[in-house]
Tab-separated table of C-alpha atoms in Angstrom:
chain	number	residue	atom	x	y	z
A	13	UNK	CA	10.468	-8.623	-0.163
A	14	UNK	CA	12.831	-11.439	-0.889
A	15	UNK	CA	14.896	-13.268	-1.164
A	16	UNK	CA	17.081	-11.684	-3.749
A	17	UNK	CA	20.825	-12.446	-4.679
A	18	UNK	CA	23.218	-11.089	-1.915
A	19	UNK	CA	24.260	-7.467	-1.862
A	20	UNK	CA	26.527	-6.697	1.261
A	21	UNK	CA	24.789	-9.419	3.215
A	22	UNK	CA	21.254	-8.373	2.652
A	23	UNK	CA	18.872	-10.588	0.978
A	24	UNK	CA	15.548	-9.083	1.843
A	25	UNK	CA	14.012	-5.605	1.635
A	26	UNK	CA	11.279	-4.559	4.140
A	27	UNK	CA	8.913	-1.948	3.022
A	28	UNK	CA	6.420	-0.107	5.174
A	29	UNK	CA	3.632	2.209	3.792
A	30	UNK	CA	1.659	4.856	5.375
A	31	UNK	CA	-2.048	3.893	4.880
A	32	UNK	CA	-3.685	7.486	4.327
A	33	UNK	CA	-0.389	9.541	2.915
A	34	UNK	CA	1.285	6.659	1.042
A	35	UNK	CA	4.678	7.680	2.357
A	36	UNK	CA	7.245	4.939	2.215
A	37	UNK	CA	10.217	3.481	4.425
A	38	UNK	CA	12.341	0.766	3.241
A	39	UNK	CA	15.124	-0.849	4.721
A	40	UNK	CA	17.394	-3.789	3.305
A	41	UNK	CA	18.070	-6.787	5.692
A	42	UNK	CA	19.743	-9.980	5.998
A	43	UNK	CA	16.656	-11.962	7.397
A	44	UNK	CA	12.843	-11.767	7.295
A	45	UNK	CA	11.875	-12.436	10.742
A	46	UNK	CA	10.211	-10.358	13.524
A	47	UNK	CA	13.273	-8.645	15.014
A	48	UNK	CA	13.868	-6.659	11.752
A	49	UNK	CA	10.291	-5.359	11.831
A	50	UNK	CA	10.301	-4.628	15.545
A	51	UNK	CA	13.562	-2.841	15.045
A	52	UNK	CA	12.470	-0.930	11.838
A	53	UNK	CA	12.910	2.603	12.978
A	54	UNK	CA	15.474	3.967	10.598
A	55	UNK	CA	17.103	3.460	7.207
A	56	UNK	CA	20.586	2.271	7.108
A	57	UNK	CA	22.693	3.870	4.224
A	58	UNK	CA	25.637	1.648	4.329
A	59	UNK	CA	24.966	-0.566	1.185
A	60	UNK	CA	25.948	-0.972	-2.081
A	61	UNK	CA	24.740	-2.770	-5.541
A	62	UNK	CA	20.832	-2.937	-5.346
A	63	UNK	CA	20.738	-1.834	-1.822
A	64	UNK	CA	22.132	1.509	-2.652
A	65	UNK	CA	19.255	2.072	-5.185
A	66	UNK	CA	16.863	2.205	-2.496
A	67	UNK	CA	17.130	5.809	-1.399
A	68	UNK	CA	16.758	6.840	-5.281
A	69	UNK	CA	13.365	4.586	-5.539
A	70	UNK	CA	12.114	6.053	-2.401
A	71	UNK	CA	12.850	9.457	-3.625
A	72	UNK	CA	10.993	8.815	-6.713
A	73	UNK	CA	7.773	7.336	-5.268
A	74	UNK	CA	7.579	9.802	-2.584
A	75	UNK	CA	7.377	12.845	-5.401
A	76	UNK	CA	5.325	10.930	-7.687
A	77	UNK	CA	1.593	12.053	-8.099
A	78	UNK	CA	-0.754	9.428	-6.433
A	79	UNK	CA	-4.204	9.237	-8.228
A	80	UNK	CA	-6.029	7.736	-5.071
A	81	UNK	CA	-4.959	10.661	-2.914
A	82	UNK	CA	-4.711	13.173	-5.950
A	83	UNK	CA	-1.505	14.740	-4.665
A	84	UNK	CA	1.783	13.343	-3.834
A	85	UNK	CA	2.956	11.522	-0.382
A	86	UNK	CA	5.841	14.314	-0.078
A	87	UNK	CA	3.322	17.438	-0.043
A	88	UNK	CA	1.154	15.256	2.694
A	89	UNK	CA	3.808	14.549	5.142
A	90	UNK	CA	5.964	17.942	4.644
A	91	UNK	CA	3.076	20.326	3.753
A	92	UNK	CA	4.569	21.791	0.486
A	93	UNK	CA	5.725	20.342	-2.960
A	94	UNK	CA	8.825	18.895	-3.376
A	95	UNK	CA	11.599	21.424	-4.549
A	96	UNK	CA	14.144	19.780	-6.807
A	97	UNK	CA	17.941	21.160	-6.556
A	98	UNK	CA	17.129	22.975	-9.874
A	99	UNK	CA	14.999	25.488	-7.939
A	100	UNK	CA	17.519	26.477	-5.726
A	101	UNK	CA	16.862	30.124	-6.561
A	102	UNK	CA	13.256	29.730	-5.600
A	103	UNK	CA	14.018	27.797	-2.336
A	104	UNK	CA	16.489	30.706	-1.629
A	105	UNK	CA	13.953	33.214	-1.976
A	106	UNK	CA	11.480	31.192	0.261
A	107	UNK	CA	13.972	30.789	2.925
A	108	UNK	CA	14.848	34.391	2.859
A	109	UNK	CA	11.266	35.409	2.900
A	110	UNK	CA	10.398	33.021	6.049
A	111	UNK	CA	13.526	34.675	8.082
A	112	UNK	CA	12.519	37.859	7.650
A	113	UNK	CA	8.873	37.465	8.802
A	114	UNK	CA	8.120	38.923	11.987
A	115	UNK	CA	6.929	37.149	15.044
A	116	UNK	CA	3.209	38.023	14.972
A	117	UNK	CA	3.111	37.293	10.953
A	118	UNK	CA	4.961	33.990	11.620
A	119	UNK	CA	2.479	32.822	14.032
A	120	UNK	CA	-0.373	33.675	11.633
A	121	UNK	CA	1.448	31.860	9.016
A	122	UNK	CA	2.325	28.855	10.861
A	123	UNK	CA	-1.393	28.544	12.348
A	124	UNK	CA	-2.651	28.783	8.631
A	125	UNK	CA	-0.130	26.266	7.518
A	126	UNK	CA	-1.448	23.912	9.969
A	127	UNK	CA	-4.834	24.535	9.144
A	128	UNK	CA	-4.009	23.863	5.311
A	129	UNK	CA	-1.985	20.494	6.266
A	130	UNK	CA	-5.258	19.433	7.885
A	131	UNK	CA	-7.362	20.258	5.214
A	132	UNK	CA	-4.935	18.613	2.597
A	133	UNK	CA	-4.897	15.445	4.788
A	134	UNK	CA	-8.450	15.188	5.167
A	135	UNK	CA	-9.065	15.976	1.247
A	136	UNK	CA	-6.504	13.149	0.469
A	137	UNK	CA	-8.198	10.622	2.952
A	138	UNK	CA	-11.625	11.709	0.869
A	139	UNK	CA	-9.920	11.227	-2.117
A	140	UNK	CA	-8.448	7.679	-1.131
A	141	UNK	CA	-12.182	6.641	-0.079
A	142	UNK	CA	-13.619	7.814	-3.349
A	143	UNK	CA	-10.987	6.046	-5.109
A	144	UNK	CA	-11.764	2.715	-3.288
A	145	UNK	CA	-15.138	2.952	-3.919
A	146	UNK	CA	-14.635	3.389	-7.800
A	147	UNK	CA	-12.367	0.439	-7.903
A	148	UNK	CA	-14.983	-1.651	-6.008
A	149	UNK	CA	-17.481	-0.689	-8.457
A	150	UNK	CA	-15.544	-1.598	-11.307
A	151	UNK	CA	-14.560	-5.085	-9.709
A	152	UNK	CA	-18.328	-5.830	-8.585
A	153	UNK	CA	-19.284	-5.220	-12.402
A	154	UNK	CA	-17.163	-7.774	-13.474
A	155	UNK	CA	-18.570	-10.330	-11.153
A	156	UNK	CA	-21.271	-12.553	-12.251
A	157	UNK	CA	-23.958	-14.243	-10.122
A	158	UNK	CA	-24.438	-17.868	-11.068
A	159	UNK	CA	-27.813	-19.717	-10.571
A	160	UNK	CA	-27.384	-23.173	-9.154
A	161	UNK	CA	-30.272	-25.691	-10.009
A	162	UNK	CA	-30.675	-29.435	-9.216
A	163	UNK	CA	-28.755	-31.653	-11.671
A	164	UNK	CA	-25.826	-29.450	-12.179
A	165	UNK	CA	-22.232	-30.216	-11.766
A	166	UNK	CA	-19.967	-28.229	-9.708
A	167	UNK	CA	-16.882	-27.983	-8.325
A	168	UNK	CA	-15.826	-26.844	-4.897
A	169	UNK	CA	-12.870	-24.601	-3.771
A	170	UNK	CA	-10.818	-26.236	-1.139
A	171	UNK	CA	-9.567	-23.308	1.044
A	172	UNK	CA	-7.501	-25.451	3.373
A	173	UNK	CA	-5.304	-25.988	0.263
A	174	UNK	CA	-4.264	-22.151	0.514
A	175	UNK	CA	-2.067	-23.363	3.657
A	176	UNK	CA	-0.043	-25.882	1.224
A	177	UNK	CA	2.356	-24.819	-1.068
A	178	UNK	CA	2.470	-27.500	-3.808
A	179	UNK	CA	1.906	-26.084	-7.030
A	180	UNK	CA	0.445	-29.306	-8.262
A	181	UNK	CA	-2.145	-30.153	-6.125
A	182	UNK	CA	-5.731	-28.727	-7.196
A	183	UNK	CA	-7.547	-26.437	-5.035
A	184	UNK	CA	-10.557	-27.494	-6.563
A	185	UNK	CA	-12.641	-30.594	-5.452
A	186	UNK	CA	-15.418	-32.374	-7.571
A	187	UNK	CA	-16.886	-32.639	-9.538
A	188	UNK	CA	-20.056	-33.014	-7.507
A	189	UNK	CA	-23.730	-33.184	-8.557
A	190	UNK	CA	-26.531	-30.968	-7.094
A	191	UNK	CA	-29.156	-33.371	-5.627
A	192	UNK	CA	-31.038	-29.999	-3.529
A	193	UNK	CA	-30.663	-26.305	-3.150
A	194	UNK	CA	-30.752	-25.060	0.167
A	195	UNK	CA	-29.157	-22.654	3.134
A	196	UNK	CA	-25.732	-23.752	4.542
A	197	UNK	CA	-25.715	-24.444	7.872
A	198	UNK	CA	-22.467	-24.134	9.962
A	199	UNK	CA	-20.657	-23.759	6.242
A	200	UNK	CA	-21.173	-27.466	5.666
A	201	UNK	CA	-22.729	-28.591	2.603
A	202	UNK	CA	-24.447	-31.748	3.136
A	203	UNK	CA	-26.346	-31.560	-0.120
A	204	UNK	CA	-23.890	-32.451	-2.417
A	205	UNK	CA	-22.856	-35.898	-3.861
A	206	UNK	CA	-19.477	-36.701	-5.449
A	207	UNK	CA	-19.434	-38.216	-8.947
């Protein structure tokens, strides 16, 4: 994203999101070229202004409940819910319980937790697929099929105009008069005449 106002020589933000878990990583960068993407391995923390807010923003995003996966990205990645600093007593109890466990019990608990995280990730994948199907149904319900008949006037969308960034140029061509309705051959509409 960017360019943004200069913040310690950083103008851009590179955002990477895991497709299934929705886990997010970001870095502030000086450029937006391919070398930044290739070297994107860890987050740098030597920033000020807006770039210092990236870590806080990530924390909010990673611990927020996501409807498509019906859990938080933090839980999918770390196999447990996020413990906030106010839960120190709970975390201390959990750590003590883990340290005092025997080797046999620890291996059983670890195997169980590995099975649970696999199940959690499978559920998140299923939830995401179901969510996408619901969104597709909502989108498809809004689409109206139009019947084209001889004698109608139509406008054609010029896909080549996507390549040009001129905001004042129209992306539509026409109007055209329908003289015959038929099947498109090799994406060429030969049955249209311009008005």
